[in-house]
C-alpha atoms as a printed R data frame, in Angstrom:
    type eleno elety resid chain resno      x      y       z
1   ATOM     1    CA   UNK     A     1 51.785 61.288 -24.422
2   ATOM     2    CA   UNK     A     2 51.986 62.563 -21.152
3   ATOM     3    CA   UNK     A     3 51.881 60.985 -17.453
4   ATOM     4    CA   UNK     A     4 50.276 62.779 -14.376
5   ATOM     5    CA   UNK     A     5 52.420 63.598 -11.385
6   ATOM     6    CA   UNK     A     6 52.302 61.778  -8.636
7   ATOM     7    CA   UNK     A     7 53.114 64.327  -6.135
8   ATOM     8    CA   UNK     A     8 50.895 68.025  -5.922
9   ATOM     9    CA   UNK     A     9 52.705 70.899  -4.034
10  ATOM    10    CA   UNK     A    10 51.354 70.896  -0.719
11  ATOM    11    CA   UNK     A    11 51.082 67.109  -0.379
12  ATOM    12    CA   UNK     A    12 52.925 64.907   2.157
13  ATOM    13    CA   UNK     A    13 52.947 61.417   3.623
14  ATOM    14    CA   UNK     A    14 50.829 62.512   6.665
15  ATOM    15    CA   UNK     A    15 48.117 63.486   4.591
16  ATOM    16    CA   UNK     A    16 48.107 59.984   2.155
17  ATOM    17    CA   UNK     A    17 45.142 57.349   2.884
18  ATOM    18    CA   UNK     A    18 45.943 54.306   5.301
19  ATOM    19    CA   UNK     A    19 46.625 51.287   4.134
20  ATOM    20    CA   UNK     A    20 43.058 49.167   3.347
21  ATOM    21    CA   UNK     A    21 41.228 52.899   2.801
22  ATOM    22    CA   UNK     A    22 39.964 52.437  -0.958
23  ATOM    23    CA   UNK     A    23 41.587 55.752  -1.843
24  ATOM    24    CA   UNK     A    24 45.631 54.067  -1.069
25  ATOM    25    CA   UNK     A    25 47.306 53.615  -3.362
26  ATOM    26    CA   UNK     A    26 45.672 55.852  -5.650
27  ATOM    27    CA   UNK     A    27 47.392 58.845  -7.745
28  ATOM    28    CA   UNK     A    28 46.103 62.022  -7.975
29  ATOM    29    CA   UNK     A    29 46.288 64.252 -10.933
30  ATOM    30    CA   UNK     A    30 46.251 67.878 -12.470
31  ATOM    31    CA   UNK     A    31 42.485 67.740 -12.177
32  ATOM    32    CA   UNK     A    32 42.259 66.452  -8.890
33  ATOM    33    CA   UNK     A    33 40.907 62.965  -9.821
34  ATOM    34    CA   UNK     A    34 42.076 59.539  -7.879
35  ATOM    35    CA   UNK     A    35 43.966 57.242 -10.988
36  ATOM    36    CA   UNK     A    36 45.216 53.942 -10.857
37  ATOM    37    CA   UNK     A    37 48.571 53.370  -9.108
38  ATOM    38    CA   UNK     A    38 50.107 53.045 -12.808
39  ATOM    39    CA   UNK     A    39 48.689 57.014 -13.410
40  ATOM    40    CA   UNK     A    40 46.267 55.640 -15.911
41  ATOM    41    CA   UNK     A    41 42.485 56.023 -15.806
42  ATOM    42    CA   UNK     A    42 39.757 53.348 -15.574
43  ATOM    43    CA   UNK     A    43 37.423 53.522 -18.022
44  ATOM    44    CA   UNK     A    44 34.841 51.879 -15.030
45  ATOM    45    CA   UNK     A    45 34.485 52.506 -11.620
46  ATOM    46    CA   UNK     A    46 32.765 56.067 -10.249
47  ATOM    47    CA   UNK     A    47 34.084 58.258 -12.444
48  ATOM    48    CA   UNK     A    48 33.467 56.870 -15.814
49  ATOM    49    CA   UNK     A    49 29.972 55.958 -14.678
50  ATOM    50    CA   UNK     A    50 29.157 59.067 -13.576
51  ATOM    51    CA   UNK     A    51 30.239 61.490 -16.390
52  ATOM    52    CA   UNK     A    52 32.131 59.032 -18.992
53  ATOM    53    CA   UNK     A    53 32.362 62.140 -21.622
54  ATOM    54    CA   UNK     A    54 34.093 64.070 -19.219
55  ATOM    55    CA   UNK     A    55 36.756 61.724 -18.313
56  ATOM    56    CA   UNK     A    56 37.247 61.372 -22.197
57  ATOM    57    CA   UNK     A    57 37.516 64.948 -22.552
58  ATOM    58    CA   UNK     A    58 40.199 64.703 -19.740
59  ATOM    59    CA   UNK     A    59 41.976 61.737 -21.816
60  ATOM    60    CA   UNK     A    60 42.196 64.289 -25.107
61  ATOM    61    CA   UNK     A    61 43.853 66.701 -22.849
62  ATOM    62    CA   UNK     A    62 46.345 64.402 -21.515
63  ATOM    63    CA   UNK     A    63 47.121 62.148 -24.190
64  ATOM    64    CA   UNK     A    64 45.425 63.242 -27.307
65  ATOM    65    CA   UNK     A    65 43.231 61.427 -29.761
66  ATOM    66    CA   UNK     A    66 44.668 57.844 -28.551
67  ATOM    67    CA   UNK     A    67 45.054 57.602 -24.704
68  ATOM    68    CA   UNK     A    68 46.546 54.411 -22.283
69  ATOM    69    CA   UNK     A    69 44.112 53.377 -20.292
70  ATOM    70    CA   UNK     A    70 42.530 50.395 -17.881
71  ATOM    71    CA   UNK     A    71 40.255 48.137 -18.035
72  ATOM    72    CA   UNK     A    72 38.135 46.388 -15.995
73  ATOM    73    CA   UNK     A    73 40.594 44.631 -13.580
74  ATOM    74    CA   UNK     A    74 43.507 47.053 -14.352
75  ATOM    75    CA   UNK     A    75 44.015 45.414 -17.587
76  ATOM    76    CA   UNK     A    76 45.688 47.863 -19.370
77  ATOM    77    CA   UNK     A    77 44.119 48.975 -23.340
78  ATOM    78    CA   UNK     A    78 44.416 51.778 -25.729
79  ATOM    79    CA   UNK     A    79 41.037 53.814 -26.359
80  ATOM    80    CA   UNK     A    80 41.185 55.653 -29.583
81  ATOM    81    CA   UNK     A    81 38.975 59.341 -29.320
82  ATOM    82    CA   UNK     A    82 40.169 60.738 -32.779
83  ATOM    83    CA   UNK     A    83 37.756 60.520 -35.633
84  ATOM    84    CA   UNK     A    84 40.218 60.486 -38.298
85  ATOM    85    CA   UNK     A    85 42.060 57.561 -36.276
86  ATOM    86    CA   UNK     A    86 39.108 55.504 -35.468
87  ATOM    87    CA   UNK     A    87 38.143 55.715 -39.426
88  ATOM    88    CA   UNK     A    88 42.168 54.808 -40.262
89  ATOM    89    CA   UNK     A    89 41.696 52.100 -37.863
90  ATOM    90    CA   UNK     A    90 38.661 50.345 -39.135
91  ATOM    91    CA   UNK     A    91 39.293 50.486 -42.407
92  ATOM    92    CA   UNK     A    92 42.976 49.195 -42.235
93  ATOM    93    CA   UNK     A    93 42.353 45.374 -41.316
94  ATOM    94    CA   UNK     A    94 46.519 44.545 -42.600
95  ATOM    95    CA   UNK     A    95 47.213 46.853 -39.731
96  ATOM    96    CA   UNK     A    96 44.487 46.155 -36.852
97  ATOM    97    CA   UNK     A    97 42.785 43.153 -37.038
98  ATOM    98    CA   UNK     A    98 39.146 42.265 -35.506
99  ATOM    99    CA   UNK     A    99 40.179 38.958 -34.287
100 ATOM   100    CA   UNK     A   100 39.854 39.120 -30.633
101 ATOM   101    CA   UNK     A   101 42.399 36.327 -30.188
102 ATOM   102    CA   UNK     A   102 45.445 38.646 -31.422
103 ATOM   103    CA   UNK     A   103 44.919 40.284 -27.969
104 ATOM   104    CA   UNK     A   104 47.967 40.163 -26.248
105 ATOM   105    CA   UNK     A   105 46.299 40.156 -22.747
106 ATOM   106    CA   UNK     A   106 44.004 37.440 -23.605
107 ATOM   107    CA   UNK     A   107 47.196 35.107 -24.943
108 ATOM   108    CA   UNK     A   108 49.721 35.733 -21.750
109 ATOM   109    CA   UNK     A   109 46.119 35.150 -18.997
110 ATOM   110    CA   UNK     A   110 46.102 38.505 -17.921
111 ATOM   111    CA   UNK     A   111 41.827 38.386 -18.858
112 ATOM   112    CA   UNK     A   112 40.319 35.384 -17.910
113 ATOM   113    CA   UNK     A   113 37.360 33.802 -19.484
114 ATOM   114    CA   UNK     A   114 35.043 35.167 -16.367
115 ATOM   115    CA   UNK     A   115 36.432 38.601 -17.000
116 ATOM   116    CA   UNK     A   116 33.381 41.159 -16.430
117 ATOM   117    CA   UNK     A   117 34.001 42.253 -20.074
118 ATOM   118    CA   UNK     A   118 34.320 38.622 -21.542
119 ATOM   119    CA   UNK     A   119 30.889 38.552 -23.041
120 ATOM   120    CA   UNK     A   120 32.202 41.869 -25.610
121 ATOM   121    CA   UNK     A   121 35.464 40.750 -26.319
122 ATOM   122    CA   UNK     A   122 35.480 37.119 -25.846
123 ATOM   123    CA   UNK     A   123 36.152 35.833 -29.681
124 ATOM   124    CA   UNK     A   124 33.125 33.953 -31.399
125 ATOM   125    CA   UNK     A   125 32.378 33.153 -35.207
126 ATOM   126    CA   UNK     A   126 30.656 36.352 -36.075
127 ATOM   127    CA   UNK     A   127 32.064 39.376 -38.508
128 ATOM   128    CA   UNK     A   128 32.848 41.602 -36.410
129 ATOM   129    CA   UNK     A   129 35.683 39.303 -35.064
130 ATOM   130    CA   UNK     A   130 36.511 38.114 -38.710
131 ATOM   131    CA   UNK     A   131 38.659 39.657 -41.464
132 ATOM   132    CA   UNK     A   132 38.487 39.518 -45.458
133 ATOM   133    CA   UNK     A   133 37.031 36.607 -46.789
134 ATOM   134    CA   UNK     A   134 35.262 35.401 -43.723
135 ATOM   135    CA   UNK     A   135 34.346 38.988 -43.205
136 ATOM   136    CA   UNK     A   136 32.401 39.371 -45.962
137 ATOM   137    CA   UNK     A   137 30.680 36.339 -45.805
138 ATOM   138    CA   UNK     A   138 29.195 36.474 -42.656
139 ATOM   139    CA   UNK     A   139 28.687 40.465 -42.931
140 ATOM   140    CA   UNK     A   140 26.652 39.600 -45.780
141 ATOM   141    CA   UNK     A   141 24.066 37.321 -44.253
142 ATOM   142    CA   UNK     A   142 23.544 39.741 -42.034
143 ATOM   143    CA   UNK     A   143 23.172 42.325 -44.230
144 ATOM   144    CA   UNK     A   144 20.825 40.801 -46.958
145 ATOM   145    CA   UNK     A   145 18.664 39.214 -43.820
146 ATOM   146    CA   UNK     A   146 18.268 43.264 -42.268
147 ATOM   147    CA   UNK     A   147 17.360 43.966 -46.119
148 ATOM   148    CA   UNK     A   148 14.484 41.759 -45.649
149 ATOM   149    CA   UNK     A   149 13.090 43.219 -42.408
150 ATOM   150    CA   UNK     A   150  9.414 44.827 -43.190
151 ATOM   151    CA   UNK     A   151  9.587 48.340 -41.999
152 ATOM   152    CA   UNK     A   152  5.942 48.663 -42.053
153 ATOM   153    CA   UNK     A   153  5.392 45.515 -39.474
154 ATOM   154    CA   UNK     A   154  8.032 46.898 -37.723
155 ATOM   155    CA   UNK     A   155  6.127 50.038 -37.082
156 ATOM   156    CA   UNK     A   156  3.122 47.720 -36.086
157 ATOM   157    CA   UNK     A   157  5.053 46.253 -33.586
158 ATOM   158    CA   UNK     A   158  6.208 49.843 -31.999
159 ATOM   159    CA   UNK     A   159  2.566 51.150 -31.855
160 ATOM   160    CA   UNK     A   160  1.244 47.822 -30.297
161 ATOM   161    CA   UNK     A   161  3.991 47.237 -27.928
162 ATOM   162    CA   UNK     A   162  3.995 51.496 -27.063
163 ATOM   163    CA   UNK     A   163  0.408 50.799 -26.621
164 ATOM   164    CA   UNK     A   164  0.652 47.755 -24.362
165 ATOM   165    CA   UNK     A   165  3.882 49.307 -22.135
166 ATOM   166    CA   UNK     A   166  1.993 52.534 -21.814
167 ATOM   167    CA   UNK     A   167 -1.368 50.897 -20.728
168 ATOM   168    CA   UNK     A   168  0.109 48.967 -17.784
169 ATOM   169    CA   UNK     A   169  1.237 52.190 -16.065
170 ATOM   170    CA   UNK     A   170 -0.986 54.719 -16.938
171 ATOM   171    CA   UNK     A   171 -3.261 54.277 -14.400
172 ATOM   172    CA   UNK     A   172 -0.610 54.920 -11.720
173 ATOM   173    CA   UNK     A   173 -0.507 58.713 -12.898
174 ATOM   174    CA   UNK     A   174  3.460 58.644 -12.879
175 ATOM   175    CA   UNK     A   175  6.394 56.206 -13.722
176 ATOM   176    CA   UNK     A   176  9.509 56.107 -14.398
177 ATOM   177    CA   UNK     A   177  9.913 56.003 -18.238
178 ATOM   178    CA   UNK     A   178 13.455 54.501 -18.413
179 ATOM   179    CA   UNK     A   179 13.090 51.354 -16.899
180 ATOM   180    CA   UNK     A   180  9.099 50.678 -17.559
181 ATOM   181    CA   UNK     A   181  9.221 52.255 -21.407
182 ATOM   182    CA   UNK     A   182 12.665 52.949 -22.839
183 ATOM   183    CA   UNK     A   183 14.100 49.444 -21.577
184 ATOM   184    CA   UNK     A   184 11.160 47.335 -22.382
185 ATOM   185    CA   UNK     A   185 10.108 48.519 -26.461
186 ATOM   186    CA   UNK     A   186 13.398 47.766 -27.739
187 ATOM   187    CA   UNK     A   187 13.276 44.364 -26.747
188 ATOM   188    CA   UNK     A   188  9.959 43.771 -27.377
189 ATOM   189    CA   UNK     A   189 10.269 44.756 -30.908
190 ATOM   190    CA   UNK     A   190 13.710 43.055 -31.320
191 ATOM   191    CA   UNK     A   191 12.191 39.488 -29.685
192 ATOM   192    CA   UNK     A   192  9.192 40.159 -32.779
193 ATOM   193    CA   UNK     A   193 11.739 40.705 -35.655
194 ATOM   194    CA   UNK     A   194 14.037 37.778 -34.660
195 ATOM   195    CA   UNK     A   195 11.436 35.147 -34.753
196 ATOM   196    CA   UNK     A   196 11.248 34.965 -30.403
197 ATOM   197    CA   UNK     A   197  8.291 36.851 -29.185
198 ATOM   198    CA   UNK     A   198  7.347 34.335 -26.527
199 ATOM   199    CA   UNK     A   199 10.808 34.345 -25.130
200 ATOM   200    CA   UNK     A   200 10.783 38.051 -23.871
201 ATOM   201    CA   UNK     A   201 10.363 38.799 -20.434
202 ATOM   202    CA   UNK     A   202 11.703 40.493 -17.562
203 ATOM   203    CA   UNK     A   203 15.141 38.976 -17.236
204 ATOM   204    CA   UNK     A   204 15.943 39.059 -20.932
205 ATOM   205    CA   UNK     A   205 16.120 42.476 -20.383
206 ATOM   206    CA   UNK     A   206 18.469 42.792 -17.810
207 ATOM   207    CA   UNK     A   207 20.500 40.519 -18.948
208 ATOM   208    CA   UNK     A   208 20.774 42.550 -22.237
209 ATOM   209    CA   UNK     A   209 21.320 45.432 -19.893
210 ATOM   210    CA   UNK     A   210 24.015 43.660 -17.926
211 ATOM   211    CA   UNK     A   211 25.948 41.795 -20.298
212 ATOM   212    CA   UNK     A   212 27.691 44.681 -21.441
213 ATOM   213    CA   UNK     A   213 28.158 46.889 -18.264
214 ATOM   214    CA   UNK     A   214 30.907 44.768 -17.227
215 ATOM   215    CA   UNK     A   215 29.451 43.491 -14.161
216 ATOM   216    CA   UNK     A   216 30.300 40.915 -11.620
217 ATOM   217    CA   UNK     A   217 26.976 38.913 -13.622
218 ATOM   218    CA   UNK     A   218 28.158 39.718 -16.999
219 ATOM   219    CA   UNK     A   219 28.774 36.174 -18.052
220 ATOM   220    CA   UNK     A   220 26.010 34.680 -16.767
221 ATOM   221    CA   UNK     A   221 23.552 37.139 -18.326
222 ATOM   222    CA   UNK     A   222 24.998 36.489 -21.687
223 ATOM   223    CA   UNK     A   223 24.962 32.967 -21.084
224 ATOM   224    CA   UNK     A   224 20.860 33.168 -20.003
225 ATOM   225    CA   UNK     A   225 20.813 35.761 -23.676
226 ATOM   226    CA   UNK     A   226 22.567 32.776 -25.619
227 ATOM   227    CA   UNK     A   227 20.454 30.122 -24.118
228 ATOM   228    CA   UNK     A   228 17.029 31.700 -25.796
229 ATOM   229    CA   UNK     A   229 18.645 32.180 -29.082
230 ATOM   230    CA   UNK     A   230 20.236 28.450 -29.046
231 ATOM   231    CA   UNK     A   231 16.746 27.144 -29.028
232 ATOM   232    CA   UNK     A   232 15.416 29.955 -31.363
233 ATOM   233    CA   UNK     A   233 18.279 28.761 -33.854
234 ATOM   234    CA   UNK     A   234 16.943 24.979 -33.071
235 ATOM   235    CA   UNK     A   235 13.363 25.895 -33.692
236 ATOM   236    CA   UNK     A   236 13.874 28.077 -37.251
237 ATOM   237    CA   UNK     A   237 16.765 24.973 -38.204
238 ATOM   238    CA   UNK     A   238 13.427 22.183 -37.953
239 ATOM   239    CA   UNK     A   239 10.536 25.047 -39.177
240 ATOM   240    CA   UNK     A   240 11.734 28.004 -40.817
241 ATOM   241    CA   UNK     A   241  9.524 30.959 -40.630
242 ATOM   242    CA   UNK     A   242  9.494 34.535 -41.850
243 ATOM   243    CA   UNK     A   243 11.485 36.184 -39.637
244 ATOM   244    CA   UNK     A   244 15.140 37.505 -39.321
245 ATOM   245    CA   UNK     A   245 16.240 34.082 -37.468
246 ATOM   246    CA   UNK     A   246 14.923 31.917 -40.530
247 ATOM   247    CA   UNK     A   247 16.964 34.109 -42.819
248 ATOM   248    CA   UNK     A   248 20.178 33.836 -41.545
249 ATOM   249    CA   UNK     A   249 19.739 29.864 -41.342
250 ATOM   250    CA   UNK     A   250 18.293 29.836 -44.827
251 ATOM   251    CA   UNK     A   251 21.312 32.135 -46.518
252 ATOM   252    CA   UNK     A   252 23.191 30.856 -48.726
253 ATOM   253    CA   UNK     A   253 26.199 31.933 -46.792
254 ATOM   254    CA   UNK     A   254 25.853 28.464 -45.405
255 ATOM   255    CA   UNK     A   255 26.130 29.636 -41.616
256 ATOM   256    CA   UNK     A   256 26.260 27.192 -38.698
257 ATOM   257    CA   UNK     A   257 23.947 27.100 -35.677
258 ATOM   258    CA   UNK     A   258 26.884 28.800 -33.643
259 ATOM   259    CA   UNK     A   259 26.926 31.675 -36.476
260 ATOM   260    CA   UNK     A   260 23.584 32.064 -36.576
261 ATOM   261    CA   UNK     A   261 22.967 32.194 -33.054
262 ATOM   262    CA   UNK     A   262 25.887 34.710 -32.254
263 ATOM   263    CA   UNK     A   263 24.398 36.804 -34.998
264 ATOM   264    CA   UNK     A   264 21.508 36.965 -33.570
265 ATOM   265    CA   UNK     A   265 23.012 38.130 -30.256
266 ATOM   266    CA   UNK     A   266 24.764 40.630 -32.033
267 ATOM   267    CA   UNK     A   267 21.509 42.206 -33.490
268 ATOM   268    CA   UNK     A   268 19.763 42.236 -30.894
269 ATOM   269    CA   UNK     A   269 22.060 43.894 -28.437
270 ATOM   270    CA   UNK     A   270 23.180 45.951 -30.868
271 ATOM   271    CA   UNK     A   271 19.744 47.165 -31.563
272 ATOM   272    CA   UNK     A   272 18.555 46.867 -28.044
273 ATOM   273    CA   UNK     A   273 21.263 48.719 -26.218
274 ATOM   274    CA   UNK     A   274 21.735 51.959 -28.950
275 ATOM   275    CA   UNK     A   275 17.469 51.898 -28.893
276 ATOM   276    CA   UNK     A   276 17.035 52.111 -25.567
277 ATOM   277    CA   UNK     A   277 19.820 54.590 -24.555
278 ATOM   278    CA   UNK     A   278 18.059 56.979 -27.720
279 ATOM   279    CA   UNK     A   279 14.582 56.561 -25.986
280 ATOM   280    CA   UNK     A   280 15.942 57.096 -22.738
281 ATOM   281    CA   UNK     A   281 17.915 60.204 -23.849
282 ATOM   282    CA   UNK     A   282 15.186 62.039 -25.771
283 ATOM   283    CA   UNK     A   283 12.820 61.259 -22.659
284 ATOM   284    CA   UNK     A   284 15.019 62.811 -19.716
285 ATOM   285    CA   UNK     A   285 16.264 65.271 -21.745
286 ATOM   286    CA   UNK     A   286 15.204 69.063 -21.592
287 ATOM   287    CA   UNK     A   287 14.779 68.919 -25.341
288 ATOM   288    CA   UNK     A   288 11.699 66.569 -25.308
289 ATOM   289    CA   UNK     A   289  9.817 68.611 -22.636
290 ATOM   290    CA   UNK     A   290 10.950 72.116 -25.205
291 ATOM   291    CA   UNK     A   291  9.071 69.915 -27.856
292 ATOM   292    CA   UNK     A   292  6.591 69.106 -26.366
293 ATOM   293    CA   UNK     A   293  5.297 72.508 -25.443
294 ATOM   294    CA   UNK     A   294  6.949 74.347 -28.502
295 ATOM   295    CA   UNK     A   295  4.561 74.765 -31.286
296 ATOM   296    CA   UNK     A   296  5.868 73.819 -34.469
297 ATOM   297    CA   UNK     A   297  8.991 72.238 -33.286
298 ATOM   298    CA   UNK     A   298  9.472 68.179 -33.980
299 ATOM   299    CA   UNK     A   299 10.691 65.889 -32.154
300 ATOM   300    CA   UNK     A   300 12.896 64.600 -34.967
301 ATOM   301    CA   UNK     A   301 14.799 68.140 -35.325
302 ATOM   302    CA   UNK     A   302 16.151 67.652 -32.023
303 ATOM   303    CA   UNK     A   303 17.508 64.106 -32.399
304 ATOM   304    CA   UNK     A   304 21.030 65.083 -34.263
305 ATOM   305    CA   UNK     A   305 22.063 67.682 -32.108
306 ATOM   306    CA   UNK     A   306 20.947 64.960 -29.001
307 ATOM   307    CA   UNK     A   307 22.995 62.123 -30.433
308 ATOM   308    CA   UNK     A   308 26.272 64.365 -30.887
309 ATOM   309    CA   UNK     A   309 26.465 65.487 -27.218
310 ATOM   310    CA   UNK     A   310 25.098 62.381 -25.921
311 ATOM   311    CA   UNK     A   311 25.493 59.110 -27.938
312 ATOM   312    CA   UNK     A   312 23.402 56.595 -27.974
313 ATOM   313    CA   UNK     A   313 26.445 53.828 -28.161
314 ATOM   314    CA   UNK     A   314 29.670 54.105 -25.614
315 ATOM   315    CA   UNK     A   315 31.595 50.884 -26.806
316 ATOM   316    CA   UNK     A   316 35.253 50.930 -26.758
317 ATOM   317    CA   UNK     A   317 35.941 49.566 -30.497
318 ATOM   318    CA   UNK     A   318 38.594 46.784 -29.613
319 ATOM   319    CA   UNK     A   319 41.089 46.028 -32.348
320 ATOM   320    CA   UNK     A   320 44.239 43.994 -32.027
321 ATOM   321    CA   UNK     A   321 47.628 44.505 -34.068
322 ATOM   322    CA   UNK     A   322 47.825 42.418 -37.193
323 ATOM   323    CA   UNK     A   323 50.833 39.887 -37.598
């Protein structure tokens, strides 16, 4: 690894930012970016916002396929970029465990439970903060319950709710497809397949949106998410139905109403967010317009190529050292 200078040729003291300017304090590097006063970048703030595959591209050139770098509230992480490493890293659970509550920062205070990231990291019973035998167990209620989703009422669902979205807006002659199409199906598919149609509305889906942006509202979006699948999990608990809520609390996995019901957040924003951001993608990009005036050429041949240059889910995979 490598650390930025602090100090360009042609720099002096005259020419640093005042004290209170947001810029002091700040270190600039080779590419003439602002870093943190430590000479690590933030993976939030402007920059990763604004082009967040070109400040990993800067990370690879500094620091190679695992690069040092901060979290919201300078809390300091390591973000692995290298295929090969994330795949060693996944699949080595004696080495890096899942268990959120191996995280050094979280044990010594440094994150606190309102951190802006709390609602991703925070540890709850589900499997993807659960190793070997618990692992498996809960990964397989989930599993056998997505085995059981119809595919062909699914499809129902995404012409009648396409149908419904596009109707209220049509009229107007223009919209804005992101936030009145792309943000909306997802969810109103997902709230269908979970068993929860009547509880999707407006704010569900920005608190799906926010919940994982790290914002100021973070928590309390997740806590407004978890409060429609607590009585979802209450309702399929007194009158199961068929539906992917009803499945989890009827496998024989034996899962409790907190399982189920973080399960079910986990699905859904899973779904949701990687959904949405594929919609919104093949929408603004220049692809969908070359498809839809190019004769012979299908939508579908242009999603791989799409998906590799921009991905549909950013998450920082966040693993802890095993004991």
């Amino acid at each position: 690894m490598t650390t930025p200078y602090s100090h360009r040729p042609g720099t002096d003291d005259h020419a640093a930012p005042p004290p209170g300017c947001p810029a002091h304090g700040l270190v600039a590097d080779a590419f003439g970016d602002h870093l943190a006063p430590s000479g690590l970048r933030r993976l939030y703030g402007p920059e990763a916002e604004r082009d967040p595959m070109g400040l990993y591209e800067k990370l690879r050139a500094e620091h190679g396929s695992v690069a040092p770098v901060l979290l919201h509230g300078d809390v300091p992480a390591w973000l692995v970029l290298g295929h090969s490493e994330n795949l060693h890293m996944t699949r080595t659970p004696s080495q890096f465990s899942r268990d959120s509550r191996r995280w050094r920062a979280v044990n010594d205070g440094s994150v606190p439970p309102d951190h802006p990231l709390a609602p991703i990291f925070t540890w709850q019973p589900i499997c993807v903060f659960a190793d070997g035998a618990d692992h498996e167990r809960l990964r397989g209620a989930v599993t056998d319950s997505i085995g059981r989703i119809d595919h062909r009422g699914v499809r129902r669902f995404i012409n009648r709710y396409s149908n419904r979205l596009v109707n209220d807006f049509c009229q107007d002659g223009r919209a804005d497809l992101v936030s009145r199409f792309a943000e909306h199906l997802p969810m109103m598919v997902m709230a269908q397949i979970l068993g929860m149609p009547e509880e999707y509305n407006e704010r569900l889906v920005e608190s799906a949106r926010d919940m994982i942006k790290g914002t100021e509202t973070a928590v309390e979006s997740n806590a407004y998410v978890m409060a429609a699948l607590d009585r979802l999990v209450a309702r399929r608990r007194a009158a199961p139905d068929e539906d992917f809520a009803s499945w989890l609390v009827e496998h024989p996995a034996g899962l409790t109403d907190a399982e189920v019901a973080q399960h079910l957040r986990l699905v859904l924003i899973a779904a949701f967010e990687t959904t949405a951001n594929l919609i919104a993608n093949v929408l603004s990009g220049r692809n969908f317009i070359r498809c839809n005036t190019a004769v012979g050429v299908h939508i579908n041949s242009r999603l791989p190529p799409m998906s590799w240059s921009a991905p549909c889910a950013g998450s920082v995979w966040m693993a802890r050292r095993a004991a």
